[in-house]
GROMACS .gro file of C-alpha atoms in nm:
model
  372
    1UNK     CA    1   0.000   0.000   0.000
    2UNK     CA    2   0.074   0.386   0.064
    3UNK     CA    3   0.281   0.584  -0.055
    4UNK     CA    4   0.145   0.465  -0.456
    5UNK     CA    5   0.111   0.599  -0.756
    6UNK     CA    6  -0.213   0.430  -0.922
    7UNK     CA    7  -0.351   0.505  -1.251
    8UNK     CA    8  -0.765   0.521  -1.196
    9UNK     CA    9  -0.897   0.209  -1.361
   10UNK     CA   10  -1.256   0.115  -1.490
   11UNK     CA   11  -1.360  -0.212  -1.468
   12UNK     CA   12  -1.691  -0.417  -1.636
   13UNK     CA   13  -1.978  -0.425  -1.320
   14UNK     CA   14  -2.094  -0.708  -1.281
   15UNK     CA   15  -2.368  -0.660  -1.006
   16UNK     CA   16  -2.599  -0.417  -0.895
   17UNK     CA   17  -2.533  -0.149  -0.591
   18UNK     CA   18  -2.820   0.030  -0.436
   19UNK     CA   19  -2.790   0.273  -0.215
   20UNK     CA   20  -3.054   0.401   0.002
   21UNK     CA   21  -3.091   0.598   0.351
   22UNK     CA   22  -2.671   0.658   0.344
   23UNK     CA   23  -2.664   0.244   0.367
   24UNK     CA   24  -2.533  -0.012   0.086
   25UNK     CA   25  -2.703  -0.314  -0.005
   26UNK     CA   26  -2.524  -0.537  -0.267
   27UNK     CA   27  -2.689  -0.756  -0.527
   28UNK     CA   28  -2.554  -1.115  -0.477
   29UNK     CA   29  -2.401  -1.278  -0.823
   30UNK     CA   30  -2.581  -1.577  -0.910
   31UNK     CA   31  -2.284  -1.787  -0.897
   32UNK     CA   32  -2.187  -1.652  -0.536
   33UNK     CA   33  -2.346  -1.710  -0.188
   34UNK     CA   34  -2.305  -1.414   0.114
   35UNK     CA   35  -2.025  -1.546   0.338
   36UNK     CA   36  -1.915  -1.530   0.710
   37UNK     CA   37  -1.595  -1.324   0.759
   38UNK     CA   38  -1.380  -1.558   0.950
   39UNK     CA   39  -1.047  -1.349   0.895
   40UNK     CA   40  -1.141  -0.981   1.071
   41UNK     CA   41  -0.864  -0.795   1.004
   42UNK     CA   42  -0.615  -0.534   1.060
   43UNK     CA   43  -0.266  -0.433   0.946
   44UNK     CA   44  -0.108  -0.263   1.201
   45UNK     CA   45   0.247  -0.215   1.112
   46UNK     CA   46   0.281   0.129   1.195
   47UNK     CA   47   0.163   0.035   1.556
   48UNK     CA   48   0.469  -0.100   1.716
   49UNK     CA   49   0.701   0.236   1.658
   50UNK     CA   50   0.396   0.482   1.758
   51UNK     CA   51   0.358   0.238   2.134
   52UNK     CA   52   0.748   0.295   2.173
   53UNK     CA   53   0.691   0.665   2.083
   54UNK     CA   54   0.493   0.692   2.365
   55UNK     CA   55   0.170   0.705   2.235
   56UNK     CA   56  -0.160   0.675   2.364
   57UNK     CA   57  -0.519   0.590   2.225
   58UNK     CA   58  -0.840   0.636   2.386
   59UNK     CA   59  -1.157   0.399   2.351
   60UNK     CA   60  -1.501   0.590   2.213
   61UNK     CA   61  -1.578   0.683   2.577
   62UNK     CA   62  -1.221   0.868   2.577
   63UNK     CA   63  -1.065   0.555   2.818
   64UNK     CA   64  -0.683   0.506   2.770
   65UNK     CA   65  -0.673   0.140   2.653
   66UNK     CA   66  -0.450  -0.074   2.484
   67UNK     CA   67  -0.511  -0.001   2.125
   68UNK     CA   68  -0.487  -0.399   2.011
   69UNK     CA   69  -0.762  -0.429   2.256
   70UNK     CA   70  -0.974  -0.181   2.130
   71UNK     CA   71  -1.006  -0.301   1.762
   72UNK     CA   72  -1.036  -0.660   1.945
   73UNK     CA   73  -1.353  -0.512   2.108
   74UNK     CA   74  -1.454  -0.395   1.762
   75UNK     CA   75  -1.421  -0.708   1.610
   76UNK     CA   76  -1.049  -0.787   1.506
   77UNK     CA   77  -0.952  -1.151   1.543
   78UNK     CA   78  -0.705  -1.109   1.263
   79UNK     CA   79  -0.306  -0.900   1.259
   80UNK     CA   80  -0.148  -0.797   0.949
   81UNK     CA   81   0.210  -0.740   0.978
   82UNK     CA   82   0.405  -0.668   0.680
   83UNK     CA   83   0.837  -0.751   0.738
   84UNK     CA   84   1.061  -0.557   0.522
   85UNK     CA   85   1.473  -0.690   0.470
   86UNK     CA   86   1.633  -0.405   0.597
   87UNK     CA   87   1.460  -0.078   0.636
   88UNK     CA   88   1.686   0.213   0.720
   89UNK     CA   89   1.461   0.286   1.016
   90UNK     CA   90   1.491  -0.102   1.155
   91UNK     CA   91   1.092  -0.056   1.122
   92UNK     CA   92   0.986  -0.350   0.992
   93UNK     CA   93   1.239  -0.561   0.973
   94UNK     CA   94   1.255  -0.971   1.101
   95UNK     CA   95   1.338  -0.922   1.405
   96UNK     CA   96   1.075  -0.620   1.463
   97UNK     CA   97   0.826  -0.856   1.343
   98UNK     CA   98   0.942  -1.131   1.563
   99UNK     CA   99   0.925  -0.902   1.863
  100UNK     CA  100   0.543  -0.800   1.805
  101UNK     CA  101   0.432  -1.080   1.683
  102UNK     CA  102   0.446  -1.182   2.091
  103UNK     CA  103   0.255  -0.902   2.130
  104UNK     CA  104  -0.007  -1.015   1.917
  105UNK     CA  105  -0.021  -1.366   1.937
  106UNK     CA  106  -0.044  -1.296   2.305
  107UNK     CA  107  -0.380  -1.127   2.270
  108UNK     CA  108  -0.497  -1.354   2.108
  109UNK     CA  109  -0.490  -1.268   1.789
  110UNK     CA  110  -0.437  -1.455   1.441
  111UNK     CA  111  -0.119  -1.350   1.234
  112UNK     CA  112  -0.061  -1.264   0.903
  113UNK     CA  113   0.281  -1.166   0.756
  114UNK     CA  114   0.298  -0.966   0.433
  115UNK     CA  115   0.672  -1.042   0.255
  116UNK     CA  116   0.757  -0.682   0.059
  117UNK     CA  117   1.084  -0.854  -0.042
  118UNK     CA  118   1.202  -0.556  -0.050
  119UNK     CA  119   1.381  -0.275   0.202
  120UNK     CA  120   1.054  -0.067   0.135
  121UNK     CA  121   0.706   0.016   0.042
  122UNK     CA  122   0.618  -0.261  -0.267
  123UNK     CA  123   0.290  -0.214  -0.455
  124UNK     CA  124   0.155  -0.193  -0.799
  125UNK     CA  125   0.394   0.085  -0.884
  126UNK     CA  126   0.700  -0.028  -0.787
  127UNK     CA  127   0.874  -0.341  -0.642
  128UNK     CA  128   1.282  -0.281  -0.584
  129UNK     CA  129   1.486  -0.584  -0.508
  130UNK     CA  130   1.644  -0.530  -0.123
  131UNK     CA  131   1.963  -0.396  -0.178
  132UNK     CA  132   2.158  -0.699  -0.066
  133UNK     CA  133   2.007  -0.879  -0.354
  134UNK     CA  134   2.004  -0.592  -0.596
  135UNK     CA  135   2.287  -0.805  -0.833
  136UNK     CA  136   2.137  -1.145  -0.792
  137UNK     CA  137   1.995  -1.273  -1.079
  138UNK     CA  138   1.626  -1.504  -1.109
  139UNK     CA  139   1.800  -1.820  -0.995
  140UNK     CA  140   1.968  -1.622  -0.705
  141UNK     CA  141   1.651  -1.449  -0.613
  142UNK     CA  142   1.497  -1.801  -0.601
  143UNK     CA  143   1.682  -1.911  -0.355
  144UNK     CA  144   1.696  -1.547  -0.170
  145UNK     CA  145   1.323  -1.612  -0.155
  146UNK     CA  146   1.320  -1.934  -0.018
  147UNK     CA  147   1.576  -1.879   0.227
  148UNK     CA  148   1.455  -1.548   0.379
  149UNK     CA  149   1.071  -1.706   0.408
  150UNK     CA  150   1.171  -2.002   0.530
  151UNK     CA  151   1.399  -1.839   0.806
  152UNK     CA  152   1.144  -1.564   0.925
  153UNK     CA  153   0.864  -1.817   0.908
  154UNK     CA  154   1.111  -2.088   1.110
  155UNK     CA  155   1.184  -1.815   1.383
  156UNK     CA  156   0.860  -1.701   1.424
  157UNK     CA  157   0.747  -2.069   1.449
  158UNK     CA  158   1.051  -2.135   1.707
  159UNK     CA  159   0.941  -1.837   1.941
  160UNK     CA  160   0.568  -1.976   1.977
  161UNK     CA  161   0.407  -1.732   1.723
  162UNK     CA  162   0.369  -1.935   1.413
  163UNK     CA  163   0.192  -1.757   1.151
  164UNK     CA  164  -0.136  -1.865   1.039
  165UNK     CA  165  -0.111  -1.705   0.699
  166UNK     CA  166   0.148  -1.577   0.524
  167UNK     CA  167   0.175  -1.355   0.186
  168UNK     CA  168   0.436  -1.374  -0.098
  169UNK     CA  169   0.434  -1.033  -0.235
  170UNK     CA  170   0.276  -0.717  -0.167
  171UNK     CA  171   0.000  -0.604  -0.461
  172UNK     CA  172   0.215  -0.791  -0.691
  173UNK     CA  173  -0.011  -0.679  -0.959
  174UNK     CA  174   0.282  -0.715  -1.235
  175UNK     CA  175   0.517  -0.937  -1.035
  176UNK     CA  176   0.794  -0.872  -0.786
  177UNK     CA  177   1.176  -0.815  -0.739
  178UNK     CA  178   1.196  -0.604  -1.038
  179UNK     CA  179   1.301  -0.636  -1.256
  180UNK     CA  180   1.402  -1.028  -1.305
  181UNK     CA  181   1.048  -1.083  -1.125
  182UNK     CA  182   0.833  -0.841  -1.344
  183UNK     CA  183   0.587  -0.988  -1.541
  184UNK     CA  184   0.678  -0.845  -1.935
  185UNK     CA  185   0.522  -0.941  -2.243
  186UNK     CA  186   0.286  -1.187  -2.068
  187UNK     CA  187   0.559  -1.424  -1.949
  188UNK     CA  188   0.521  -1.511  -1.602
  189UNK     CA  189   0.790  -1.743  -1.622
  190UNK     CA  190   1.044  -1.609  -1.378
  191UNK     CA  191   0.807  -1.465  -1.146
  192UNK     CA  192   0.634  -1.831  -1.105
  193UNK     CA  193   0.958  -1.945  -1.023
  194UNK     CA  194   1.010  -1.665  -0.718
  195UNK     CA  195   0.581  -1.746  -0.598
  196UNK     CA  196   0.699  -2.134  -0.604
  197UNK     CA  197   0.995  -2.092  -0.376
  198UNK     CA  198   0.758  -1.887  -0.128
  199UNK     CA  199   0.511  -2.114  -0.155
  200UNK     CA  200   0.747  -2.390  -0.080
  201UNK     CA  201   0.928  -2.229   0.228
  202UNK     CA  202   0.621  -2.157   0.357
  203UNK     CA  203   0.491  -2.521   0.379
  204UNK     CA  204   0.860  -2.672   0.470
  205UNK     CA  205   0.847  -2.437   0.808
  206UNK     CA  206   0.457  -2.541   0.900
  207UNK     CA  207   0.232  -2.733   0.660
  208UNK     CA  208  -0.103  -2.551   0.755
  209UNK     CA  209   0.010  -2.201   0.743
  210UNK     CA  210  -0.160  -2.035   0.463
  211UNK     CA  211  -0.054  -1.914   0.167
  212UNK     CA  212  -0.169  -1.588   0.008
  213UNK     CA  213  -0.127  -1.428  -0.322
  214UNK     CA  214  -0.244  -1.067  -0.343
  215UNK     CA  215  -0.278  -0.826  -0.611
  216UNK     CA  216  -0.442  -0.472  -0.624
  217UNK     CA  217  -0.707  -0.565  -0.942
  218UNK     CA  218  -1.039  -0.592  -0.779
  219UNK     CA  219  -1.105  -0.310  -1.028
  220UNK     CA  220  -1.203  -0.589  -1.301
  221UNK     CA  221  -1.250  -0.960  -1.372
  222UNK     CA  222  -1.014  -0.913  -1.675
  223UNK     CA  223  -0.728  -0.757  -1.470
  224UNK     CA  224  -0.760  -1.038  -1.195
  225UNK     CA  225  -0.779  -1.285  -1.454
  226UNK     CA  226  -0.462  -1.207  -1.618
  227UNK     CA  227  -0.238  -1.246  -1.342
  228UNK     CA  228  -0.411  -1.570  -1.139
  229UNK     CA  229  -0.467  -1.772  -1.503
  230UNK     CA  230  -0.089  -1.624  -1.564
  231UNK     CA  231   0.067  -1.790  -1.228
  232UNK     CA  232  -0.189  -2.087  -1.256
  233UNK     CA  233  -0.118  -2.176  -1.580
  234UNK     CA  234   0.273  -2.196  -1.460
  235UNK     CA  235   0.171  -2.438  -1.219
  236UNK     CA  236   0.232  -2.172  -0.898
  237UNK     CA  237   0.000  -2.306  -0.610
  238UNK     CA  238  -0.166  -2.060  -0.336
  239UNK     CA  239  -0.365  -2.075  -0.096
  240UNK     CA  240  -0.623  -1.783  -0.059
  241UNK     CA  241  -0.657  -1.542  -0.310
  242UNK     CA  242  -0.639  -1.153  -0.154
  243UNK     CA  243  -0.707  -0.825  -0.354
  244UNK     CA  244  -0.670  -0.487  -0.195
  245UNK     CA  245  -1.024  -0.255  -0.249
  246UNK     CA  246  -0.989   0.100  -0.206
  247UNK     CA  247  -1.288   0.264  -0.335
  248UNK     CA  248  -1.089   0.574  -0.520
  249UNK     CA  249  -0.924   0.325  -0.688
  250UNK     CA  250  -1.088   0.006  -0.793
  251UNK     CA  251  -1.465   0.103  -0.899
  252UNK     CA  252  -1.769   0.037  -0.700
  253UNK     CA  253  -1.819  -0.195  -0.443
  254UNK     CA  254  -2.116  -0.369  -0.642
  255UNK     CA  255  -1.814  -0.451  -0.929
  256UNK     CA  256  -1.577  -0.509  -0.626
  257UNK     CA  257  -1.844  -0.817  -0.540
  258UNK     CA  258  -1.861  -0.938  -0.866
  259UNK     CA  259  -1.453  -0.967  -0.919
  260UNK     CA  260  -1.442  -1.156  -0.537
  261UNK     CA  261  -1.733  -1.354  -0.678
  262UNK     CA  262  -1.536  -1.464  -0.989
  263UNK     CA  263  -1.243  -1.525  -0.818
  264UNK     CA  264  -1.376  -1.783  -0.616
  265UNK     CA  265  -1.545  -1.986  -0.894
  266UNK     CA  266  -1.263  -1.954  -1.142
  267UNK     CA  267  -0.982  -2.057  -0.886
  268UNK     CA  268  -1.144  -2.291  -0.625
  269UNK     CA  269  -0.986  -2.086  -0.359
  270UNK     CA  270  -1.106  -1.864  -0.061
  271UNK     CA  271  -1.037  -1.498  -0.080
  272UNK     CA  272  -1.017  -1.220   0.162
  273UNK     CA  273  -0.913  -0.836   0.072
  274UNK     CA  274  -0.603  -0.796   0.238
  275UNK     CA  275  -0.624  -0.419   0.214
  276UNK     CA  276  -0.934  -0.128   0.202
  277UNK     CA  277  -0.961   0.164   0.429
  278UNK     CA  278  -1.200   0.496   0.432
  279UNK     CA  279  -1.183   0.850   0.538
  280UNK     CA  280  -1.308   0.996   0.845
  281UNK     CA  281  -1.205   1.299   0.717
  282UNK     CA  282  -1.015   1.474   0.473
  283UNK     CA  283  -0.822   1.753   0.642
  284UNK     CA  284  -0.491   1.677   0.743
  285UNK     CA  285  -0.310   1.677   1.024
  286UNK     CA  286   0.071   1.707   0.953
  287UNK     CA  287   0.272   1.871   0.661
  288UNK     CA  288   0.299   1.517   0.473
  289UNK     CA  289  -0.046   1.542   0.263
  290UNK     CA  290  -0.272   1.281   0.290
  291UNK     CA  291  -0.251   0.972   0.038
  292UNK     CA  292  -0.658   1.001  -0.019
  293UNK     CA  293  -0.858   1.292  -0.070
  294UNK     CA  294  -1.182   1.186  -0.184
  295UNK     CA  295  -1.477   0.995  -0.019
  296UNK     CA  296  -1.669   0.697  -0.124
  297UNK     CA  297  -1.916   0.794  -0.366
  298UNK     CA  298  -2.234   0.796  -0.118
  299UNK     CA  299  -2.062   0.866   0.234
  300UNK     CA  300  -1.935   1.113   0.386
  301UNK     CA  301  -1.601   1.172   0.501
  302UNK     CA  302  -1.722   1.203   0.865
  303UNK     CA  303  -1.755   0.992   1.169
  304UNK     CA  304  -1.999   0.784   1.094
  305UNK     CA  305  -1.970   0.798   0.700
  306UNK     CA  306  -1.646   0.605   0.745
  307UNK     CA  307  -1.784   0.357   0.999
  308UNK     CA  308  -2.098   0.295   0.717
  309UNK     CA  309  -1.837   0.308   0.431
  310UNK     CA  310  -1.641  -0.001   0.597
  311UNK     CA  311  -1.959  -0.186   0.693
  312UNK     CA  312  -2.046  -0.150   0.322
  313UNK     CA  313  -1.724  -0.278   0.206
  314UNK     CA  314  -1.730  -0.583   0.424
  315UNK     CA  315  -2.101  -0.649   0.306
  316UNK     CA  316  -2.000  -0.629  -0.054
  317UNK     CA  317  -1.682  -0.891   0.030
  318UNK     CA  318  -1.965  -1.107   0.177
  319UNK     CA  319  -2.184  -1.066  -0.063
  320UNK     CA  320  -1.938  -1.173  -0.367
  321UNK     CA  321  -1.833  -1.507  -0.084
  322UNK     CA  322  -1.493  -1.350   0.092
  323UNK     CA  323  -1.381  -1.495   0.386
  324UNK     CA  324  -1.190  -1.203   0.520
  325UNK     CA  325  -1.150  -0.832   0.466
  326UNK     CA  326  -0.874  -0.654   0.663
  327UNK     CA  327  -0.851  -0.265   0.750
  328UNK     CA  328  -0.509  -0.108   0.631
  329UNK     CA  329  -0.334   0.061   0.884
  330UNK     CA  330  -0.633   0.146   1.138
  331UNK     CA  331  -0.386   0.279   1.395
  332UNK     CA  332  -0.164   0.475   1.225
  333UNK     CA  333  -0.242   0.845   1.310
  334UNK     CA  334  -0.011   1.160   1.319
  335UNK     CA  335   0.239   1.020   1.569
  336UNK     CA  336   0.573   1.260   1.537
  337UNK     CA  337   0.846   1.003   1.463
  338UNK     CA  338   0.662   0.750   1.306
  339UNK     CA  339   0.668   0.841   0.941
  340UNK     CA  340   0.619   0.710   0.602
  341UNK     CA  341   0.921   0.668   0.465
  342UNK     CA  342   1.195   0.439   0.639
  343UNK     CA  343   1.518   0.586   0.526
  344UNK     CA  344   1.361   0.907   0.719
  345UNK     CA  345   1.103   0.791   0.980
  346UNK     CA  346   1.187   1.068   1.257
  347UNK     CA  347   1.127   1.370   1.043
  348UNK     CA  348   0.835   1.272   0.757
  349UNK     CA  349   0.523   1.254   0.793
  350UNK     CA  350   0.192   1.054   0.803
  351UNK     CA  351   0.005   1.049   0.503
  352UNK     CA  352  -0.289   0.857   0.632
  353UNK     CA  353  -0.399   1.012   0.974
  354UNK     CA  354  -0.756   1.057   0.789
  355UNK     CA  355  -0.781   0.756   0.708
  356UNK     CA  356  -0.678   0.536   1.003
  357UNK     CA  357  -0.980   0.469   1.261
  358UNK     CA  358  -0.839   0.661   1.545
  359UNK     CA  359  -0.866   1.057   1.537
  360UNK     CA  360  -0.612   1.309   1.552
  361UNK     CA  361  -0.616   1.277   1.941
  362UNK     CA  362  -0.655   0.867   1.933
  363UNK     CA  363  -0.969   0.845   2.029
  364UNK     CA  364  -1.078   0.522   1.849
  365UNK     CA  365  -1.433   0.592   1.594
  366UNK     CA  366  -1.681   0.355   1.755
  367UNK     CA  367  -1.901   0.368   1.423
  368UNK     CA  368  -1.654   0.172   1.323
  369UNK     CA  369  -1.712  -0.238   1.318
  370UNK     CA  370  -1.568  -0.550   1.240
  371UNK     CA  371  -1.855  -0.786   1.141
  372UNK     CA  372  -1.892  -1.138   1.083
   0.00000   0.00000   0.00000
């Protein structure tokens, strides 16, 4: 996810959205039945730094509370963590993953760790090797990928805190480890080769962890379809299948249902959105300008239009049969230190304090919900 350059793309709708009284109802495709949503979820990467800052959030009645308990309360049974090689800022690197994902398993919370493979942000716009593998070439990055998996899966598994699901690649919409592991003219020969060794690692350090391919294209069956027949077709296997839906991005929710919808029936395989968020707001609240600055079409970039924008998204994952929808970065508001970019994490800024689900004083939005 942020920071990303997307191009706006228009994809086919396959379903119908109504909207009445500021509430979202979504048509259910014929070949799709609603769903429970097992996997609540929440990446919360950013949390770990803004705790050791110091910081504190504040339940709806303006309590101090652990803020892993509060989105508990509100549903969460599900942590996102994404691990990055080597970050400038150490933020998140193994062994900050290691450390919190104590912290998480201990509250009793499911894990999920989201491999970048790189030393920052990867998404559909760009996907740089780590620098310690910046000269390998695809059979080196094989092996790089198989090795560093394995060995942050193995130590997490050593520790106690096994994860229950893990991703290879972040909105690898084109592939991964550019550029030996970008996806050009159609050939998704080398990047099968980098999805298989993940894959593999993943099962040698615990059979039943999951493994989860996500991409950004919930915008359109055809843009899905291109990248899951590519991988399938080279014989990669996965586990779930996980899109990212951020309505500024990716179309309506009622075309949102149909993509999850196809999905499903094409490939056989449960799938979740790993990503989607909404704004409470859009002012913002440092000098780093915020990522989004538009509303869902239909609610209002208030209080409770966010908390009704999220239940709508999660009712439109339902309705198209996902078994999971997770909230990107719900905690991470406009803590000084705790920046965007890891080569400079004291001094920049936060460009999603209107979008987490916390305000600017971290007092948590109790419109918002989790539901199953």
């Amino acid at each position: 996810m942020f920071p990303r350059e997307i191009r706006k793309r228009i994809g086919a709708v396959g379903a119908v959205l109504v909207v009445a009284a500021g509430a979202a109802a979504v048509a259910v495709p014929s070949e799709a039945q609603a769903s429970t949503l097992s996997m609540r979820g929440a990446d919360v990467s950013t949390l770990q730094r803004a705790v050791e800052l110091g910081a504190k959030y504040y339940t709806a009645a303006g309590a101090v509370a652990d803020p892993l308990d509060i989105l508990k309360s509100a549903g969460v049974n599900y942590v996102r963590l994404r691990v990055w090689n080597n970050p400038r800022s150490g933020y998140n690197n193994a062994a900050k993953v290691l450390a919190y994902a104590k912290t998480v398993k201990a509250k009793g919370f499911k894990l999920l760790v989201d491999f970048h493979y790189s030393d920052t942000w990867a998404d559909p716009g760009k996907q740089a090797k780590p620098a310690a593998w910046s000269s390998h070439g695809i059979s080196a990055l094989t092996t790089d990928v198989y090795d560093y998996t394995y060995g942050v899966c193995n130590s997490l598994k050593a520790q106690g805190t096994t994860p229950d699901s893990v991703q290879i690649g972040n909105e690898i919409n084109v592939g991964m480890l550019w550029n030996d592991g970008k996806v050009v003219n159609n050939d998704f020969t080398d990047l099968s080769l980098l999805l298989k060794a993940g894959y593999n690692a993943t099962k040698a350090c615990n059979s039943s962890t999951q493994v989860v391919i996500h991409t950004a294209n919930s915008d359109s069956d055809a843009h899905a379809r291109w990248f899951y027949d590519g991988i399938r077709a080279r014989g990669v296997a996965w586990d779930v299948t996980a899109l990212s839906y951020y309505c500024n991005w990716h179309g309506t929710m009622a075309n949102m249902t149909s993509v999850v919808a196809d999905m499903i029936s094409r490939y056989g395989k449960p799938a979740i959105l790993a990503e989607t968020a909404a704004p409470f707001t859009l002012n913002n609240a440092d000098g780093t300008g915020n990522s989004i600055n538009t509303a869902c079409s239909g609610y209002a970039a208030t209080w409770n239009g966010q908390g009704a924008a999220f239940t709508a998204v999660q009712n439109a994952a339902k309705a198209g049969g996902a078994v999971g929808v997770f909230y990107w970065e719900p905690t991470w508001t406009a803590v000084p230190g705790n920046g965007w970019d890891p080569a400079n994490i004291a001094s920049s800024g936060d460009g999603w304090d209107n979008m987490a689900v916390f305000n600017w004083t971290n007092v948590f939005n109790g419109a918002v919900k989790w539901i199953s």
